[in-house]
Amino acid sequence: MVGMTQPGLPAGRTAPAPREPGDSRFDGDPTAASIFLTVLTRGPIPRNEIAQHLSLSPATVSKAVRPMLAAGYLVESLTGTVDSRPGRPVVPLRVAAEREFVLGVKLAGDHIVGVAVDLLANVRATREARLDSHAVDDVIEALAELAARLRADVGGQVSRVGIGVGGHVDTATGLVRYAPFLEWRDVRLAERLAARIGLPVVVENDVNSLTVAEQWFGAGIGVPSLAVVTIGAGVGCGLVVDGSLVHGAHGLAGELGHVPIQLDGPECRCGNSGCVETLAADGAILDRVRAATNDSELTLAAAVELARDGHHDAIAAFTIAGEALGRALAIVANLLNPHRIVLSGEGLAASDLFESVAREAFRRHAFGQAVECELVTRPLPDHTWARGAAAVAIQHLFLGPITGVPMR
Ligand SMILES: [Zn+2]
């Protein structure tokens, strides 16, 4: 366990060379990272099962977990003691969730939502604040205040902050290249916030953040390849391939909303036409119902009600959205052949109006065995986006600024 503070290290034992406080715990030691990740996602788990799972020798596992136990990141789970063979008690290991905490914040256009979570991503405290200004200094001040409150709420050691932003983010440098809801371009958010609050900060696209939360703490556990598709104001997609989050060459991987699926389709806000979003996003659905009812003031909630009441044109708008969504999911399945696709986002609140259409379209367009990809719907509980940002901070804490250690 490289570079970790080791309060329990016996006197006289050689400690690893000290590193910067922002260093990740296993950066450069993939075996240790894989072992810790196995306990994190599958614990409580005995050493011999870890060894079996990772095809390592029991001695290697025992040696690797010793400093993790000494540093308080792992504990022996006394309640889970089992006997594998008579006279050979096996003590499972689990992550000491309260060893330290991280913060996660979703940065939206008009407000920020923050959570403090333990190392198993359990939410311990939540806070919200209004954003009255998009000026970078003002937003950083609001984030710093929110972080200070969350640190006070949780009490213990807080070691990272994750920020989820809708838009184009360069996670490796913490640069927000473009955030449409904030009207930001090229803002060095991680660097500036870290300097203000004195904690390492990691910035990630919000859909990718949600994907990391699913990968380590949700529907992605034990699944090497996973896609998370979100629907609502836009259509987003986060991708995990062979255990690693995919960013692409420019941090733009997963722009499913702007995959063109209809020739001569409606114009998109991106400047093109026929994109998935022009058919499946909330705005597209609303535009259709407004046009059909000749009511330019109609709200999305009212459009949903009309459809549920049997209004033909309102139903048709959701059917078109469902068809487009199903095709988009089939594109993901045909390109990447993931084990599972998780469908989430605010748009799921009206899933009764489009989910069966989407599933049927998916079945029709998925190629060969790609159709066997499991489609899971996961409605968003409160603070899910902020928890996603916290999950990124946990991943960063243990793995550093890399895309991931393949999870097995
Ligand atoms: Zn577009």
Coordinates of C-alpha atoms and ligand atoms in Angstrom, one line a residue:
M1 CA 0.0 0.0 0.0
V2 CA 2.1 2.8 -1.3
G3 CA 2.3 6.2 0.2
M4 CA -0.5 5.7 2.7
T5 CA -0.4 7.2 6.2
Q6 CA 0.1 4.2 8.4
P7 CA -1.0 5.0 11.9
G8 CA -0.8 1.3 12.9
L9 CA 2.7 0.6 11.4
P10 CA 4.9 -1.1 14.0
A11 CA 7.9 0.9 15.1
G12 CA 11.0 -0.1 13.2
R13 CA 9.3 -1.4 10.1
T14 CA 10.3 0.4 7.0
A15 CA 7.5 2.7 5.8
P16 CA 7.2 3.4 2.1
A17 CA 8.8 6.7 0.9
P18 CA 6.6 9.6 1.8
R19 CA 4.7 11.1 -1.1
E20 CA 2.4 14.1 -1.7
P21 CA -0.8 14.1 0.3
G22 CA -2.8 14.0 -2.9
D23 CA -1.2 10.7 -4.0
S24 CA -3.5 7.9 -4.5
R25 CA -3.2 4.9 -2.2
F26 CA -2.3 2.2 -4.8
D27 CA -1.0 4.3 -7.7
G28 CA 1.6 2.1 -9.3
D29 CA 0.7 -1.1 -7.4
P30 CA -2.0 -2.8 -9.5
T31 CA -1.9 -6.0 -7.4
A32 CA -2.7 -4.1 -4.2
A33 CA -5.3 -2.1 -6.0
S34 CA -7.0 -5.3 -7.4
I35 CA -7.0 -6.9 -4.0
F36 CA -8.5 -3.8 -2.3
L37 CA -11.1 -3.4 -5.1
T38 CA -12.1 -7.1 -4.6
V39 CA -12.7 -6.5 -0.9
L40 CA -14.5 -3.2 -1.7
T41 CA -16.9 -4.7 -4.1
R42 CA -17.3 -8.3 -2.8
G43 CA -16.4 -8.1 0.9
P44 CA -16.7 -9.4 3.5
I45 CA -14.5 -11.9 1.7
P46 CA -11.8 -14.3 3.1
R47 CA -8.2 -14.1 1.9
N48 CA -8.4 -17.5 0.2
E49 CA -11.4 -16.4 -1.9
I50 CA -9.6 -13.2 -2.9
A51 CA -6.6 -15.3 -4.0
Q52 CA -8.9 -17.6 -6.0
H53 CA -10.8 -14.7 -7.6
L54 CA -7.7 -12.9 -8.7
S55 CA -5.6 -16.1 -9.5
L56 CA -3.0 -15.0 -6.9
S57 CA -1.2 -17.2 -4.4
P58 CA -2.6 -17.0 -0.8
A59 CA 0.8 -15.8 0.4
T60 CA 0.7 -12.9 -2.0
V61 CA -2.7 -11.9 -0.8
S62 CA -1.8 -12.2 2.9
K63 CA 1.3 -10.1 2.3
A64 CA -0.6 -7.4 0.4
V65 CA -3.4 -7.0 2.9
R66 CA -1.1 -6.7 5.9
P67 CA -0.3 -3.0 5.4
M68 CA -4.0 -2.3 4.5
L69 CA -5.0 -3.8 7.8
A70 CA -2.2 -1.8 9.6
A71 CA -3.4 1.4 8.0
G72 CA -7.0 0.8 9.0
Y73 CA -8.4 0.5 5.5
L74 CA -9.3 -3.1 5.9
V75 CA -10.6 -4.9 9.0
E76 CA -11.2 -8.5 9.9
S77 CA -15.0 -9.0 9.9
L78 CA -15.6 -10.8 13.1
T79 CA -19.3 -11.2 12.5
G80 CA -18.8 -13.0 9.2
T81 CA -16.4 -15.7 10.5
V82 CA -17.0 -18.9 8.7
D83 CA -15.4 -22.4 8.8
S84 CA -14.2 -23.6 5.5
R85 CA -12.8 -26.8 7.0
P86 CA -13.1 -28.2 10.5
G87 CA -10.6 -26.6 12.7
R88 CA -9.6 -23.9 10.1
P89 CA -11.6 -20.7 10.9
V90 CA -11.6 -18.2 8.0
V91 CA -11.9 -14.6 8.9
P92 CA -13.3 -12.5 6.1
L93 CA -12.0 -9.0 5.3
R94 CA -14.0 -5.9 4.8
V95 CA -13.3 -2.3 4.0
A96 CA -13.4 -0.1 7.1
A97 CA -15.9 2.3 5.6
E98 CA -15.4 5.0 8.1
R99 CA -11.6 5.1 7.8
E100 CA -12.1 8.3 5.8
F101 CA -14.7 10.1 3.9
V102 CA -14.9 11.9 0.5
L103 CA -17.2 14.5 -0.8
G104 CA -19.1 14.6 -4.1
V105 CA -20.8 17.6 -5.7
K106 CA -23.1 17.8 -8.7
L107 CA -22.6 21.2 -10.3
A108 CA -25.9 22.2 -12.0
G109 CA -26.8 25.5 -13.6
D110 CA -28.8 27.0 -10.8
H111 CA -27.7 25.0 -7.7
I112 CA -25.2 22.6 -6.3
V113 CA -25.9 19.4 -4.5
G114 CA -23.2 17.8 -2.3
V115 CA -22.8 14.6 -0.3
A116 CA -20.3 13.2 2.1
V117 CA -19.8 9.5 1.7
D118 CA -17.8 6.8 3.4
L119 CA -15.4 4.5 1.5
L120 CA -18.3 2.3 0.5
A121 CA -20.1 5.3 -1.0
N122 CA -22.8 5.3 1.8
V123 CA -24.2 8.8 2.0
R124 CA -23.5 10.3 5.4
A125 CA -24.5 13.9 4.9
T126 CA -26.2 16.0 2.1
R127 CA -26.2 19.7 1.5
E128 CA -27.6 22.0 -1.3
A129 CA -27.0 25.6 -2.2
R130 CA -28.3 28.0 -4.8
L131 CA -26.0 29.3 -7.4
D132 CA -26.9 33.0 -8.0
S133 CA -23.9 33.6 -10.4
H134 CA -22.0 31.6 -12.9
A135 CA -18.8 33.7 -12.4
V136 CA -16.0 31.1 -11.7
D137 CA -14.9 32.8 -8.5
D138 CA -18.5 32.8 -7.1
V139 CA -19.0 29.2 -8.0
I140 CA -15.7 28.2 -6.4
E141 CA -16.7 30.2 -3.2
A142 CA -20.1 28.4 -3.1
L143 CA -18.4 25.0 -3.6
A144 CA -15.9 25.8 -0.8
E145 CA -18.7 26.7 1.6
L146 CA -20.6 23.6 0.8
A147 CA -17.5 21.5 1.3
A148 CA -16.8 23.1 4.6
R149 CA -20.3 22.3 5.8
L150 CA -20.1 18.7 4.7
R151 CA -16.8 18.3 6.4
A152 CA -18.3 19.6 9.6
D153 CA -21.3 17.3 9.2
V154 CA -19.2 14.2 8.8
G155 CA -16.6 14.9 11.4
G156 CA -13.9 12.5 10.3
Q157 CA -11.0 12.8 7.9
V158 CA -12.1 14.0 4.4
S159 CA -9.5 13.2 1.8
R160 CA -10.9 14.0 -1.7
V161 CA -13.6 16.0 -3.4
G162 CA -15.2 14.9 -6.7
I163 CA -17.1 17.3 -8.8
G164 CA -19.6 16.2 -11.5
V165 CA -20.2 18.6 -14.3
G166 CA -22.5 18.3 -17.3
G167 CA -20.4 19.0 -20.4
H168 CA -17.0 18.3 -21.8
V169 CA -14.4 17.7 -19.0
D170 CA -10.8 16.8 -19.2
T171 CA -10.6 14.6 -16.1
A172 CA -6.8 14.1 -16.3
T173 CA -6.1 17.8 -15.9
G174 CA -9.3 18.8 -14.0
L175 CA -10.2 21.2 -16.8
V176 CA -13.8 22.0 -17.7
R177 CA -13.6 22.5 -21.4
Y178 CA -17.2 23.4 -22.0
A179 CA -20.1 23.4 -19.6
P180 CA -23.2 24.7 -21.4
F181 CA -25.4 25.0 -18.2
L182 CA -22.7 27.3 -16.6
E183 CA -21.6 28.9 -19.9
W184 CA -18.0 28.0 -19.0
R185 CA -15.2 27.4 -21.4
D186 CA -11.7 26.2 -20.3
V187 CA -12.0 26.6 -16.6
R188 CA -9.3 25.0 -14.4
L189 CA -11.8 23.9 -11.8
A190 CA -9.9 21.1 -10.1
E191 CA -6.8 23.2 -9.6
R192 CA -8.6 26.4 -8.4
L193 CA -10.9 24.6 -6.0
A194 CA -8.1 22.5 -4.6
A195 CA -6.1 25.7 -4.0
R196 CA -9.1 27.2 -2.2
I197 CA -10.0 24.3 0.1
G198 CA -6.7 22.5 0.5
L199 CA -7.9 19.1 -0.7
P200 CA -7.3 17.2 -3.9
V201 CA -10.2 17.7 -6.3
V202 CA -11.2 15.5 -9.3
V203 CA -13.6 16.7 -11.9
E204 CA -15.5 14.4 -14.1
N205 CA -18.4 14.5 -16.6
D206 CA -21.6 13.9 -14.6
V207 CA -22.8 10.8 -16.6
N208 CA -19.3 9.3 -16.3
S209 CA -19.6 9.9 -12.6
L210 CA -22.8 8.0 -12.4
T211 CA -21.2 5.3 -14.4
V212 CA -18.3 5.0 -11.9
A213 CA -20.9 4.7 -9.1
E214 CA -22.6 1.9 -10.9
Q215 CA -19.3 0.2 -11.7
W216 CA -18.0 0.0 -8.2
F217 CA -21.1 0.2 -6.0
G218 CA -24.1 -0.7 -8.2
A219 CA -25.3 -2.7 -11.2
G220 CA -21.8 -2.9 -12.6
I221 CA -20.2 -5.0 -9.8
G222 CA -18.7 -8.1 -11.3
V223 CA -19.5 -7.0 -14.8
P224 CA -16.4 -6.2 -16.9
S225 CA -18.3 -4.2 -19.6
L226 CA -21.1 -1.8 -18.8
A227 CA -22.9 1.1 -20.3
V228 CA -25.0 3.7 -18.4
V229 CA -27.4 5.6 -20.5
T230 CA -29.2 8.6 -19.0
I231 CA -32.3 10.2 -20.4
G232 CA -33.9 13.5 -19.5
A233 CA -32.9 17.0 -20.6
G234 CA -30.3 15.3 -22.8
V235 CA -29.2 11.7 -23.6
G236 CA -25.9 10.8 -22.0
C237 CA -23.8 7.6 -22.0
G238 CA -21.0 6.4 -19.8
L239 CA -19.0 3.4 -20.9
V240 CA -16.9 0.9 -19.0
V241 CA -14.9 -1.5 -21.2
D242 CA -12.9 -4.3 -19.7
G243 CA -13.1 -2.7 -16.3
S244 CA -12.0 0.8 -17.4
L245 CA -14.1 3.9 -17.9
V246 CA -13.7 5.1 -21.5
H247 CA -12.9 8.7 -22.0
G248 CA -11.7 8.6 -25.6
A249 CA -9.1 10.8 -27.2
H250 CA -10.8 14.1 -26.2
G251 CA -13.0 13.1 -23.3
L252 CA -16.0 12.9 -25.6
A253 CA -16.6 9.1 -25.6
G254 CA -20.3 8.2 -25.0
E255 CA -21.9 11.2 -26.8
L256 CA -24.8 9.0 -27.5
G257 CA -27.2 12.0 -27.6
H258 CA -25.5 13.3 -30.8
V259 CA -25.4 10.1 -32.7
P260 CA -27.4 10.8 -35.9
I261 CA -30.2 8.2 -36.3
Q262 CA -32.6 9.9 -38.6
L263 CA -31.9 11.3 -42.1
D264 CA -33.3 14.8 -42.5
G265 CA -34.4 14.6 -38.8
P266 CA -35.1 17.7 -36.6
E267 CA -32.4 20.2 -36.0
C268 CA -30.3 19.6 -33.0
R269 CA -28.7 22.2 -30.6
C270 CA -25.3 20.9 -31.6
G271 CA -25.9 22.2 -35.2
N272 CA -26.5 18.9 -36.8
S273 CA -29.8 17.2 -37.5
G274 CA -31.5 13.9 -36.7
C275 CA -29.4 13.3 -33.4
V276 CA -30.8 10.9 -30.8
E277 CA -31.6 13.9 -28.6
T278 CA -33.8 15.5 -31.2
L279 CA -36.2 12.5 -30.8
A280 CA -35.7 11.2 -27.3
A281 CA -34.8 14.1 -25.0
D282 CA -37.4 15.9 -22.8
G283 CA -37.3 19.0 -25.0
A284 CA -38.0 17.0 -28.2
I285 CA -41.0 15.2 -26.6
L286 CA -42.3 18.5 -25.3
D287 CA -41.9 20.3 -28.7
R288 CA -44.0 17.6 -30.4
V289 CA -46.8 17.7 -27.8
R290 CA -46.8 21.5 -27.9
A291 CA -47.0 21.6 -31.6
A292 CA -49.8 19.0 -31.6
T293 CA -51.8 20.8 -29.0
N294 CA -51.0 24.3 -30.2
D295 CA -50.0 25.2 -26.7
S296 CA -46.6 26.7 -26.5
E297 CA -46.8 27.1 -22.7
L298 CA -47.4 23.4 -22.0
T299 CA -45.1 21.9 -19.4
L300 CA -43.4 18.5 -19.5
A301 CA -45.5 17.3 -16.5
A302 CA -48.7 18.3 -18.4
A303 CA -47.5 16.5 -21.5
V304 CA -46.9 13.4 -19.4
E305 CA -50.4 13.7 -17.9
L306 CA -52.0 14.1 -21.4
A307 CA -50.3 10.9 -22.6
R308 CA -51.4 9.0 -19.5
D309 CA -54.9 10.3 -20.1
G310 CA -54.8 8.8 -23.6
H311 CA -54.2 11.9 -25.7
H312 CA -53.2 10.4 -29.1
D313 CA -50.5 13.0 -30.1
A314 CA -49.0 13.0 -26.7
I315 CA -48.7 9.2 -26.7
A316 CA -47.2 9.4 -30.2
A317 CA -44.5 11.8 -29.0
F318 CA -43.4 9.4 -26.2
T319 CA -43.6 6.5 -28.7
I320 CA -41.2 8.3 -31.1
A321 CA -38.9 8.9 -28.1
G322 CA -39.0 5.3 -27.0
E323 CA -38.3 4.1 -30.6
A324 CA -35.3 6.4 -30.8
L325 CA -34.0 5.4 -27.4
G326 CA -34.3 1.7 -28.3
R327 CA -32.3 2.3 -31.4
A328 CA -29.7 4.2 -29.4
L329 CA -29.4 1.4 -26.9
A330 CA -29.0 -1.1 -29.9
I331 CA -26.2 1.1 -31.3
V332 CA -24.4 0.9 -27.9
A333 CA -25.0 -2.9 -27.8
N334 CA -23.8 -3.4 -31.4
L335 CA -20.7 -1.3 -31.0
L336 CA -19.5 -2.5 -27.6
N337 CA -21.4 -5.6 -26.8
P338 CA -21.5 -4.8 -23.1
H339 CA -22.7 -7.3 -20.5
R340 CA -25.3 -4.9 -19.2
I341 CA -26.8 -1.5 -20.0
V342 CA -28.2 0.5 -17.2
L343 CA -30.9 3.0 -18.1
S344 CA -31.2 5.9 -15.7
G345 CA -31.9 9.7 -15.5
E346 CA -34.8 12.0 -14.7
G347 CA -36.7 10.9 -17.9
L348 CA -37.4 7.5 -16.3
A349 CA -40.2 9.2 -14.3
A350 CA -42.3 8.7 -17.4
S351 CA -40.9 5.3 -18.4
D352 CA -44.5 3.8 -18.4
L353 CA -45.0 5.8 -21.6
F354 CA -41.9 4.6 -23.6
E355 CA -40.1 1.7 -22.0
S356 CA -41.9 -1.2 -23.7
V357 CA -41.5 0.6 -27.1
A358 CA -37.8 1.1 -26.3
R359 CA -37.2 -2.5 -25.4
E360 CA -39.0 -3.7 -28.5
A361 CA -36.9 -1.4 -30.7
F362 CA -33.8 -2.5 -28.9
R363 CA -34.7 -6.2 -29.6
R364 CA -35.3 -5.4 -33.3
H365 CA -32.1 -3.5 -33.9
A366 CA -29.6 -5.3 -31.6
F367 CA -27.4 -7.6 -33.8
G368 CA -27.1 -11.3 -33.0
Q369 CA -26.2 -12.2 -29.5
A370 CA -25.9 -8.5 -28.6
V371 CA -29.6 -8.7 -27.9
E372 CA -28.8 -10.8 -24.8
C373 CA -27.3 -7.7 -23.2
E374 CA -29.2 -7.1 -20.0
L375 CA -31.2 -3.9 -19.9
V376 CA -31.7 -2.6 -16.4
T377 CA -33.7 0.4 -15.4
R378 CA -32.5 2.3 -12.4
P379 CA -34.6 5.3 -11.3
L380 CA -32.5 8.0 -9.6
P381 CA -32.9 8.5 -5.9
D382 CA -32.1 11.9 -4.5
H383 CA -28.5 12.9 -4.6
T384 CA -27.5 10.2 -7.0
W385 CA -25.5 12.5 -9.3
A386 CA -23.6 13.9 -6.3
R387 CA -22.9 10.4 -5.0
G388 CA -21.6 9.6 -8.5
A389 CA -19.1 12.4 -8.2
A390 CA -18.1 11.0 -4.8
A391 CA -17.6 7.6 -6.3
V392 CA -15.1 9.2 -8.7
A393 CA -13.3 10.7 -5.7
I394 CA -13.1 7.2 -4.1
Q395 CA -11.7 5.7 -7.3
H396 CA -9.2 8.6 -7.5
L397 CA -8.3 8.1 -3.9
F398 CA -7.3 4.5 -4.5
L399 CA -6.2 4.4 -8.1
G400 CA -5.1 7.9 -8.9
P401 CA -5.7 9.8 -12.1
I402 CA -6.0 6.7 -14.3
T403 CA -9.0 5.2 -15.9
G404 CA -9.1 2.1 -13.7
V405 CA -7.7 -1.2 -12.7
P406 CA -9.6 -3.8 -14.6
M407 CA -12.2 -5.2 -12.1
R408 CA -12.6 -8.9 -12.1
Ligands
ZN1 ZN -26.8 16.8 -31.8

